[in-house]
Short mmCIF file of N, CA and C in Angstrom, two decimals:
data_model
loop_
_atom_site.label_atom_id
_atom_site.label_comp_id
_atom_site.label_asym_id
_atom_site.label_seq_id
_atom_site.Cartn_x
_atom_site.Cartn_y
_atom_site.Cartn_z
N TYR A 1 80.62 80.15 63.61
CA TYR A 1 80.32 81.28 64.64
C TYR A 1 78.91 82.25 64.56
N ALA A 2 78.36 82.38 65.14
CA ALA A 2 77.26 83.52 65.14
C ALA A 2 77.55 84.87 64.87
N ILE A 3 76.80 85.30 64.28
CA ILE A 3 76.72 86.58 63.71
C ILE A 3 75.54 87.38 64.52
N GLN A 4 76.35 88.43 64.86
CA GLN A 4 75.26 89.58 65.59
C GLN A 4 74.68 90.43 64.92
N ALA A 5 73.49 90.71 64.73
CA ALA A 5 73.05 91.71 63.87
C ALA A 5 73.06 93.24 64.45
N THR A 6 73.33 94.24 63.98
CA THR A 6 73.59 95.94 64.23
C THR A 6 71.85 95.88 64.56
N ASP A 7 71.03 95.48 65.61
CA ASP A 7 69.68 96.20 65.89
C ASP A 7 69.48 97.13 66.37
N GLN A 8 68.64 97.35 66.74
CA GLN A 8 68.04 98.83 67.49
C GLN A 8 68.71 98.39 69.21
N ALA A 9 69.13 97.36 69.68
CA ALA A 9 69.51 97.15 71.12
C ALA A 9 71.13 97.60 70.87
N VAL A 10 71.97 96.77 69.81
CA VAL A 10 73.34 97.38 69.56
C VAL A 10 73.26 98.78 69.48
N LEU A 11 73.11 99.17 68.51
CA LEU A 11 72.62 101.04 68.71
C LEU A 11 72.37 101.55 69.77
N GLU A 12 71.53 101.34 70.51
CA GLU A 12 71.06 101.92 71.77
C GLU A 12 72.52 101.79 72.77
N GLY A 13 73.07 100.46 72.71
CA GLY A 13 74.08 100.52 73.50
C GLY A 13 75.34 101.18 73.49
N ALA A 14 75.38 101.18 71.81
CA ALA A 14 76.74 101.93 71.50
C ALA A 14 76.60 103.37 71.44
N MET A 15 75.16 104.18 71.44
CA MET A 15 75.02 105.44 71.95
C MET A 15 75.38 105.62 73.09
N GLU A 16 74.71 104.96 74.47
CA GLU A 16 75.22 104.73 75.65
C GLU A 16 76.65 104.93 75.74
N LEU A 17 77.22 104.32 74.89
CA LEU A 17 78.98 104.00 75.00
C LEU A 17 79.69 105.22 74.81
N VAL A 18 78.88 106.04 73.41
CA VAL A 18 79.49 107.05 73.37
C VAL A 18 79.43 108.31 74.09
N ALA A 19 77.97 108.25 74.78
CA ALA A 19 77.75 109.40 75.84
C ALA A 19 78.70 109.45 77.17
N LYS A 20 78.40 108.32 77.64
CA LYS A 20 78.82 107.97 79.03
C LYS A 20 80.54 107.58 79.28
N HIS A 21 81.17 106.83 77.78
CA HIS A 21 82.15 106.44 77.99
C HIS A 21 83.44 107.29 76.82
N LYS A 22 82.57 108.26 76.16
CA LYS A 22 83.28 108.85 74.90
C LYS A 22 84.01 107.74 73.88
N LEU A 23 83.47 106.52 73.71
CA LEU A 23 84.10 105.74 72.61
C LEU A 23 83.89 106.40 71.47
N GLN A 24 84.42 106.39 70.47
CA GLN A 24 84.42 106.46 68.80
C GLN A 24 82.97 105.58 68.66
N VAL A 25 82.33 106.04 67.50
CA VAL A 25 80.97 105.21 67.32
C VAL A 25 81.40 104.16 66.87
N PHE A 26 82.15 103.66 66.07
CA PHE A 26 82.23 102.31 65.44
C PHE A 26 82.92 101.47 66.67
N ASP A 27 83.82 101.92 67.20
CA ASP A 27 84.32 101.12 68.81
C ASP A 27 82.79 100.85 69.42
N ALA A 28 82.29 101.62 69.38
CA ALA A 28 80.95 101.69 70.21
C ALA A 28 79.84 100.39 70.03
N ILE A 29 80.06 100.53 68.74
CA ILE A 29 78.89 99.84 68.40
C ILE A 29 79.83 98.24 68.11
N ILE A 30 80.78 98.09 68.10
CA ILE A 30 81.64 96.80 68.27
C ILE A 30 81.37 96.04 69.56
N LEU A 31 81.84 96.80 70.64
CA LEU A 31 81.72 96.73 71.87
C LEU A 31 80.10 96.27 72.05
N SER A 32 79.12 97.27 71.59
CA SER A 32 77.95 96.79 72.44
C SER A 32 77.71 95.34 71.42
N ALA A 33 77.85 95.58 70.15
CA ALA A 33 77.67 94.09 69.43
C ALA A 33 78.08 92.76 70.26
N ALA A 34 79.62 93.06 70.69
CA ALA A 34 79.96 91.77 71.34
C ALA A 34 79.07 91.27 72.90
N ALA A 35 78.68 92.72 73.44
CA ALA A 35 77.70 92.51 74.50
C ALA A 35 76.60 91.76 74.30
N GLU A 36 75.72 92.28 73.09
CA GLU A 36 74.37 91.16 72.76
C GLU A 36 74.68 90.26 72.47
N ALA A 37 76.03 89.92 72.21
CA ALA A 37 76.42 88.61 71.47
C ALA A 37 76.83 87.82 72.58
N ARG A 38 76.78 88.01 73.89
CA ARG A 38 77.32 87.47 75.25
C ARG A 38 78.81 86.58 75.50
N ALA A 39 79.67 87.67 74.54
CA ALA A 39 80.78 87.45 74.33
C ALA A 39 81.15 87.99 75.83
N SER A 40 82.34 87.29 76.50
CA SER A 40 83.23 87.74 77.43
C SER A 40 84.14 88.65 77.41
N ILE A 41 85.07 88.21 76.14
CA ILE A 41 86.31 89.42 75.89
C ILE A 41 86.26 89.81 74.32
N LEU A 42 86.95 91.20 74.00
CA LEU A 42 86.97 91.49 73.18
C LEU A 42 88.39 91.99 72.55
N LEU A 43 88.86 91.71 71.90
CA LEU A 43 90.16 92.01 71.21
C LEU A 43 90.55 93.22 70.42
N SER A 44 90.78 94.19 71.00
CA SER A 44 91.17 95.56 70.08
C SER A 44 92.27 96.03 70.74
N GLU A 45 92.83 96.76 69.72
CA GLU A 45 94.54 97.61 69.90
C GLU A 45 94.24 99.05 70.14
N ASP A 46 92.42 99.22 69.47
CA ASP A 46 92.24 100.82 70.00
C ASP A 46 91.30 101.03 70.80
N MET A 47 91.00 100.09 71.86
CA MET A 47 89.94 100.30 73.03
C MET A 47 90.84 100.55 73.75
N HIS A 48 90.31 100.68 75.08
CA HIS A 48 91.23 100.67 76.57
C HIS A 48 91.51 99.38 77.09
N ASP A 49 92.32 99.32 77.24
CA ASP A 49 92.65 97.75 77.79
C ASP A 49 92.13 97.55 79.04
N GLY A 50 91.33 96.17 79.06
CA GLY A 50 90.90 96.10 80.50
C GLY A 50 89.62 96.70 80.88
N PHE A 51 88.87 97.59 80.09
CA PHE A 51 87.89 98.05 80.08
C PHE A 51 86.49 97.43 80.12
N ARG A 52 85.74 97.46 80.96
CA ARG A 52 84.55 96.19 81.10
C ARG A 52 83.31 97.08 80.82
N TRP A 53 82.43 96.27 79.82
CA TRP A 53 81.03 96.99 80.18
C TRP A 53 80.30 95.81 79.58
N GLN A 54 79.25 95.64 80.30
CA GLN A 54 77.77 94.45 80.36
C GLN A 54 78.94 93.14 79.87
N GLY A 55 79.73 92.91 80.76
CA GLY A 55 80.02 91.73 80.90
C GLY A 55 81.16 91.11 79.71
N VAL A 56 81.79 92.06 78.98
CA VAL A 56 82.58 92.27 78.17
C VAL A 56 83.95 93.00 78.43
N THR A 57 85.32 92.45 78.27
CA THR A 57 85.97 92.83 79.01
C THR A 57 87.03 93.11 77.49
N VAL A 58 87.92 94.20 77.68
CA VAL A 58 88.53 94.46 76.33
C VAL A 58 89.75 94.06 76.62
N ALA A 59 90.48 93.48 75.67
CA ALA A 59 91.92 93.39 75.72
C ALA A 59 92.67 93.47 74.62
N ASN A 60 93.77 94.17 74.82
CA ASN A 60 94.71 94.19 73.84
C ASN A 60 95.38 93.28 73.44
N PRO A 61 95.72 92.55 72.33
CA PRO A 61 96.36 91.41 72.09
C PRO A 61 97.88 91.87 71.61
N PHE A 62 98.14 92.90 71.58
CA PHE A 62 99.54 93.62 71.75
C PHE A 62 100.12 94.46 72.55
N ALA A 63 99.68 94.07 73.77
CA ALA A 63 100.31 94.79 74.98
C ALA A 63 101.40 94.32 75.44
N ALA A 64 102.05 95.16 76.35
CA ALA A 64 103.45 94.74 76.37
C ALA A 64 103.41 93.59 77.63
N ASN A 65 102.34 94.16 78.46
CA ASN A 65 101.82 93.23 79.55
C ASN A 65 100.40 92.88 79.57
N PRO A 66 100.31 91.84 78.96
CA PRO A 66 98.76 91.64 78.97
C PRO A 66 97.95 91.55 80.35
N SER A 67 96.75 91.82 79.86
CA SER A 67 95.76 92.00 80.86
C SER A 67 95.46 90.74 81.32
N ARG A 68 94.74 90.62 82.39
CA ARG A 68 94.02 89.40 83.19
C ARG A 68 93.53 88.63 82.19
N ALA A 69 92.57 89.49 81.25
CA ALA A 69 91.47 88.58 80.62
C ALA A 69 92.27 87.88 79.37
N MET A 70 93.27 88.77 79.04
CA MET A 70 94.19 88.26 77.78
C MET A 70 94.87 86.91 78.24
N LEU A 71 95.70 87.12 79.84
CA LEU A 71 96.20 85.81 80.15
C LEU A 71 95.18 84.47 80.05
N LYS A 72 94.02 85.42 80.55
CA LYS A 72 93.26 83.68 80.86
C LYS A 72 92.49 83.33 79.64
N LEU A 73 92.30 84.19 78.37
CA LEU A 73 92.21 83.76 77.20
C LEU A 73 93.28 82.77 76.60
N ILE A 74 94.96 83.12 76.87
CA ILE A 74 95.73 82.25 76.48
C ILE A 74 95.71 81.30 77.02
N LYS A 75 95.74 80.76 78.07
CA LYS A 75 96.36 79.79 79.40
C LYS A 75 94.67 78.74 78.90
N GLY A 76 93.50 79.34 78.54
CA GLY A 76 92.03 78.60 78.07
C GLY A 76 92.46 77.63 76.62
N ARG A 77 93.77 78.09 76.23
CA ARG A 77 94.05 77.71 74.64
C ARG A 77 95.18 76.74 74.99
N GLU A 78 95.53 76.26 76.38
CA GLU A 78 96.60 75.29 76.06
C GLU A 78 96.38 74.26 76.40
#
């Protein structure tokens, strides 16, 4: 797996998420890093299930009713 550096672009994106979407700082850094790494889905039980930002969809793997993104991820593994 590729490692995404926590560089200036990641931190700038994180600060945007904090300011505009009221995310917690560490959650914002994780989501921003996922976007910089061009991930399409981010599994998190702490962020809003279904939230999309810069091409990344947050999916809660423990949700009672899995989101479309989570179902798509599961179907892709079958």
